[in-house]
Short mmCIF file of C-alpha atoms and ligand atoms in Angstrom, two decimals:
data_model
loop_
_atom_site.label_atom_id
_atom_site.label_comp_id
_atom_site.label_asym_id
_atom_site.label_seq_id
_atom_site.Cartn_x
_atom_site.Cartn_y
_atom_site.Cartn_z
CA UNK L 36 30.91 42.14 23.25
CA UNK L 37 32.03 45.16 21.30
CA UNK L 38 35.80 43.90 19.99
CA UNK L 39 37.65 41.13 18.51
CA UNK L 40 41.33 40.50 19.33
CA UNK L 41 43.55 39.89 15.87
CA UNK L 42 46.31 37.74 16.38
CA UNK L 43 49.04 36.96 14.52
CA UNK L 44 52.08 34.74 15.46
CA UNK L 45 55.79 33.85 13.89
CA UNK L 46 56.73 35.66 10.90
CA UNK L 47 54.00 37.09 9.48
CA UNK L 48 55.48 40.66 10.03
CA UNK L 49 57.17 39.41 6.66
CA UNK L 50 54.26 38.99 4.94
CA UNK L 51 54.40 40.86 1.43
CA UNK L 52 58.19 40.94 1.58
CA UNK L 53 59.18 37.30 0.22
CA UNK L 54 57.15 34.10 -0.87
CA UNK L 55 54.01 36.47 -2.79
CA UNK L 56 53.96 33.49 -4.64
CA UNK L 57 52.24 32.03 -1.19
CA UNK L 58 50.89 34.73 0.44
CA UNK L 59 50.13 37.90 -2.03
CA UNK L 60 52.59 40.66 -1.73
CA UNK L 61 50.27 42.90 1.04
CA UNK L 62 51.63 43.26 4.20
CA UNK L 63 50.72 43.25 7.30
CA UNK L 64 49.42 46.12 8.04
CA UNK L 65 47.33 45.69 5.27
CA UNK L 66 46.01 43.18 6.70
CA UNK L 67 46.08 45.16 10.11
CA UNK L 68 43.65 48.10 8.01
CA UNK L 69 41.61 45.46 6.42
CA UNK L 70 40.77 44.00 10.18
CA UNK L 71 40.36 47.66 11.40
CA UNK L 72 37.61 48.68 8.36
CA UNK L 73 36.42 44.89 8.51
CA UNK L 74 35.37 45.89 12.49
CA UNK L 75 34.09 49.62 11.69
CA UNK L 76 31.13 47.68 9.13
CA UNK L 77 30.34 45.42 11.72
CA UNK L 78 30.76 48.45 14.36
CA UNK L 79 32.93 46.04 16.51
CA UNK L 80 36.88 47.84 17.86
CA UNK L 81 40.10 45.71 16.68
CA UNK L 82 42.95 44.91 18.92
CA UNK L 83 45.04 43.86 15.89
CA UNK L 84 48.65 42.18 17.66
CA UNK L 85 51.61 39.97 15.83
CA UNK L 86 54.13 38.26 18.50
CA UNK L 87 56.98 35.79 16.92
CA UNK L 88 57.39 34.51 20.65
CA UNK L 89 55.38 31.45 21.85
CA UNK L 90 54.87 32.12 25.38
CA UNK L 91 53.43 36.29 24.40
CA UNK L 92 51.04 34.53 22.40
CA UNK L 93 49.53 31.96 25.47
CA UNK L 94 49.15 35.49 27.74
CA UNK L 95 47.40 37.36 25.70
CA UNK L 96 44.98 34.36 24.85
CA UNK L 97 44.80 34.35 28.78
CA UNK L 98 43.86 37.97 28.94
CA UNK L 99 41.81 37.16 26.17
CA UNK L 100 39.80 35.08 28.24
CA UNK L 101 39.54 37.08 30.81
CA UNK L 102 37.69 40.19 28.48
CA UNK L 103 35.45 37.83 26.96
CA UNK L 104 34.38 36.51 30.93
CA UNK L 105 33.63 40.08 31.40
CA UNK L 106 31.37 40.47 28.43
CA UNK L 107 33.90 42.37 26.39
CA UNK L 108 35.78 40.68 24.08
CA UNK L 109 33.56 38.41 21.37
CA UNK L 110 36.65 36.25 20.12
CA UNK L 111 39.58 35.88 18.93
CA UNK L 112 40.49 35.84 14.96
CA UNK L 113 44.26 33.18 15.19
CA UNK L 114 47.00 33.23 12.56
CA UNK L 115 49.54 31.11 14.62
CA UNK L 116 52.06 30.84 11.45
CA UNK L 117 53.65 27.59 11.73
CA UNK L 118 53.14 27.20 15.57
CA UNK L 119 50.37 25.80 14.13
CA UNK L 120 51.93 22.56 13.21
CA UNK L 121 53.62 22.33 16.78
CA UNK L 122 51.94 24.56 19.62
CA UNK L 123 50.20 22.09 22.06
CA UNK L 124 50.45 24.95 23.86
CA UNK L 125 48.47 27.39 22.34
CA UNK L 126 45.95 24.52 21.87
CA UNK L 127 46.15 24.45 26.18
CA UNK L 128 45.64 28.32 25.71
CA UNK L 129 42.62 28.38 23.71
CA UNK L 130 40.90 25.41 25.53
CA UNK L 131 41.95 27.02 28.89
CA UNK L 132 41.01 30.12 28.40
CA UNK L 133 37.73 29.09 26.98
CA UNK L 134 37.35 31.76 24.83
CA UNK L 135 35.91 31.67 20.99
CA UNK L 136 39.21 31.23 18.07
CA UNK L 137 38.40 30.89 14.93
CA UNK L 138 42.01 29.87 13.30
CA UNK L 139 42.85 31.82 9.69
CA UNK L 140 45.50 30.82 7.55
CA UNK L 141 46.23 32.52 4.34
CA UNK L 142 47.39 29.88 2.26
CA UNK L 143 45.27 26.66 1.43
CA UNK L 144 47.38 24.41 3.95
CA UNK L 145 46.45 21.20 2.83
CA UNK L 146 47.85 22.23 -0.80
CA UNK L 147 50.98 22.62 0.45
CA UNK L 148 53.42 20.15 2.59
CA UNK L 149 52.52 17.57 4.54
CA UNK L 150 54.14 19.84 7.88
CA UNK L 151 51.24 21.63 6.95
CA UNK L 152 48.13 19.92 7.18
CA UNK L 153 47.70 19.24 11.14
CA UNK L 154 47.17 21.56 13.08
CA UNK L 155 47.10 21.79 16.95
CA UNK L 156 44.17 24.54 16.80
CA UNK L 157 41.70 22.97 14.09
CA UNK L 158 40.65 21.22 17.58
CA UNK L 159 39.99 24.37 19.56
CA UNK L 160 38.81 26.30 16.86
CA UNK L 161 35.19 27.44 16.63
CA UNK L 162 35.80 27.71 13.12
CA UNK L 163 38.64 27.91 10.50
CA UNK L 164 39.37 29.65 7.07
CA UNK L 165 42.01 28.70 4.98
CA UNK L 166 43.51 29.64 1.66
CA UNK L 167 41.09 32.85 1.23
CA UNK L 168 44.36 35.29 1.44
CA UNK L 169 44.09 37.91 3.94
CA UNK L 170 40.48 38.09 3.10
CA UNK L 171 40.30 35.09 5.07
CA UNK L 172 41.13 37.56 8.00
CA UNK L 173 37.24 39.44 7.64
CA UNK L 174 35.63 36.46 6.57
CA UNK L 175 37.14 35.13 9.84
CA UNK L 176 35.70 37.75 11.82
CA UNK L 177 31.90 37.93 10.11
CA UNK L 178 32.09 34.30 11.05
CA UNK L 179 32.58 35.36 14.98
CA UNK L 180 30.22 38.22 15.16
CA UNK L 181 27.63 36.31 13.43
CA UNK L 182 28.46 33.28 15.47
CA UNK L 183 27.65 35.40 18.74
CA UNK L 184 24.71 37.11 17.05
CA UNK L 185 26.57 40.50 17.25
O1 CA2 N 995 49.27 30.50 5.50
C1 CA2 N 995 49.37 30.84 6.81
O2 CA2 N 995 48.73 32.04 6.91
C2 CA2 N 995 50.65 30.39 7.42
O3 CA2 N 995 50.01 30.53 9.07
C3 CA2 N 995 51.29 31.05 7.47
C4 CA2 N 995 52.93 30.63 8.16
C5 CA2 N 995 52.94 29.46 7.28
O4 CA2 N 995 54.45 28.39 8.53
C6 CA2 N 995 51.60 28.69 7.79
O5 CA2 N 995 52.08 27.22 7.78
C7 CA2 N 995 50.03 28.80 6.99
C8 CA2 N 995 54.11 31.17 7.61
C9 CA2 N 995 53.93 32.62 8.09
C10 CA2 N 995 55.36 33.58 7.50
O6 CA2 N 995 54.63 34.30 6.76
C11 CA2 N 995 56.07 34.92 5.38
C12 CA2 N 995 55.60 35.64 4.33
C13 CA2 N 995 56.27 35.73 4.16
C14 CA2 N 995 58.39 35.47 3.90
C15 CA2 N 995 58.10 35.15 4.89
C16 CA2 N 995 57.22 34.32 5.75
#
């Protein structure tokens, strides 16, 4: 169980380029660097990915389920972006893969528009971290590691 998969959904590749009041001015490359540093501190490898395509995310979650069952993957830290609020397919993928998943949001989605208050992923999540900016990724990684006693 030496690895964590960090998945990012649609538009997160734009991080740091617009809407700094909501998402801060750090880029996705900065988030990756933070996750890699956190992984190093935890003694865990990090596989960091982003896709704008729902089906690609579904495929990666299935792949993660296989790795989890093989004992090589601790779990997923997942910021599904706007798919959080729309995607039953991602919910089903996480449930079907049987892999522990921690849901992350950079912003406090509950302090924003009502459409962002519902998450299809939360019922399938081992834990949820919202509103701590990009530090939420590191907090989620620590949570996954502690949960598994890594
Ligand atoms: O707060 C989060 O992390 C979100 O998952 C970010 C999503 C949003 O749809 C969720 O409700 C909450 C949006 C990601 C796109 O981020 C952008 C960043 C800069 C410019 C444009 C989009």
